[in-house]
XYZ file of C-alpha atoms in Angstrom:
83
model
C -22.696 -17.835 -5.050
C -24.344 -16.316 -8.093
C -24.993 -12.632 -8.527
C -26.040 -10.328 -11.307
C -23.193 -9.080 -13.417
C -23.823 -5.412 -14.133
C -21.385 -5.422 -17.065
C -23.195 -8.113 -19.044
C -25.570 -6.882 -21.721
C -27.851 -9.916 -21.545
C -28.441 -9.620 -17.779
C -27.541 -13.261 -17.170
C -26.059 -14.076 -13.787
C -22.291 -14.281 -13.675
C -20.612 -17.565 -12.979
C -18.425 -17.624 -9.877
C -16.045 -20.260 -11.212
C -13.910 -17.964 -13.375
C -14.987 -19.592 -16.652
C -16.203 -16.228 -18.043
C -19.327 -17.870 -19.442
C -17.445 -20.481 -21.464
C -18.326 -24.124 -20.928
C -15.462 -26.087 -19.431
C -15.213 -29.859 -19.407
C -15.763 -31.401 -15.993
C -12.519 -32.303 -14.243
C -10.311 -30.746 -16.922
C -6.831 -29.925 -15.676
C -4.602 -27.715 -17.766
C -1.403 -29.735 -17.398
C 0.593 -27.556 -19.783
C -0.147 -24.454 -17.703
C 1.009 -26.224 -14.546
C 4.212 -27.365 -16.256
C 4.881 -23.868 -17.611
C 4.484 -22.332 -14.150
C 6.831 -24.963 -12.718
C 9.418 -24.286 -15.430
C 9.138 -20.534 -14.823
C 9.572 -20.935 -11.075
C 12.443 -23.390 -11.350
C 14.267 -21.344 -13.966
C 13.934 -18.176 -11.863
C 15.190 -20.088 -8.821
C 18.054 -21.559 -10.838
C 19.021 -18.122 -12.076
C 18.971 -16.821 -8.496
C 21.149 -19.697 -7.266
C 23.656 -19.253 -10.086
C 23.781 -15.514 -9.335
C 24.574 -16.195 -5.676
C 27.212 -18.787 -6.586
C 28.777 -16.429 -9.101
C 28.775 -18.763 -12.090
C 29.547 -17.772 -15.650
C 27.172 -16.466 -18.282
C 26.152 -19.868 -19.678
C 23.747 -20.904 -16.917
C 22.299 -17.384 -16.760
C 21.538 -17.465 -20.472
C 19.972 -20.925 -20.210
C 17.779 -20.059 -17.229
C 16.912 -16.682 -18.734
C 15.848 -18.288 -22.009
C 13.710 -20.838 -20.149
C 12.101 -18.046 -18.122
C 11.417 -15.975 -21.222
C 9.929 -18.850 -23.225
C 7.704 -20.080 -20.404
C 6.603 -16.552 -19.467
C 5.750 -15.588 -23.037
C 3.917 -18.883 -23.569
C 1.870 -18.341 -20.398
C 1.028 -14.814 -21.538
C 0.004 -15.907 -25.032
C -2.162 -18.715 -23.651
C -3.815 -16.294 -21.215
C -4.612 -13.784 -23.928
C -5.828 -16.501 -26.310
C -8.112 -18.027 -23.649
C -9.517 -14.596 -22.790
C -11.112 -14.213 -26.219
């Protein structure tokens, strides 16, 4: 479904695919983004499990570092792709 985008200065119809007007290669899959989301989910789950078990600080630091790195990387990639 195409519709006029009132916020565009050129009056061109908006694309409904979320590409924000940028050309995207056909069939392109962002594998790194998928892996980063998986790492973020697994590290958060691991941190939850280790919290329930009552383990020491080592696993919490490891899972926390993995969560932080993957979350920051996802955020940076999002902001970079937005421009």
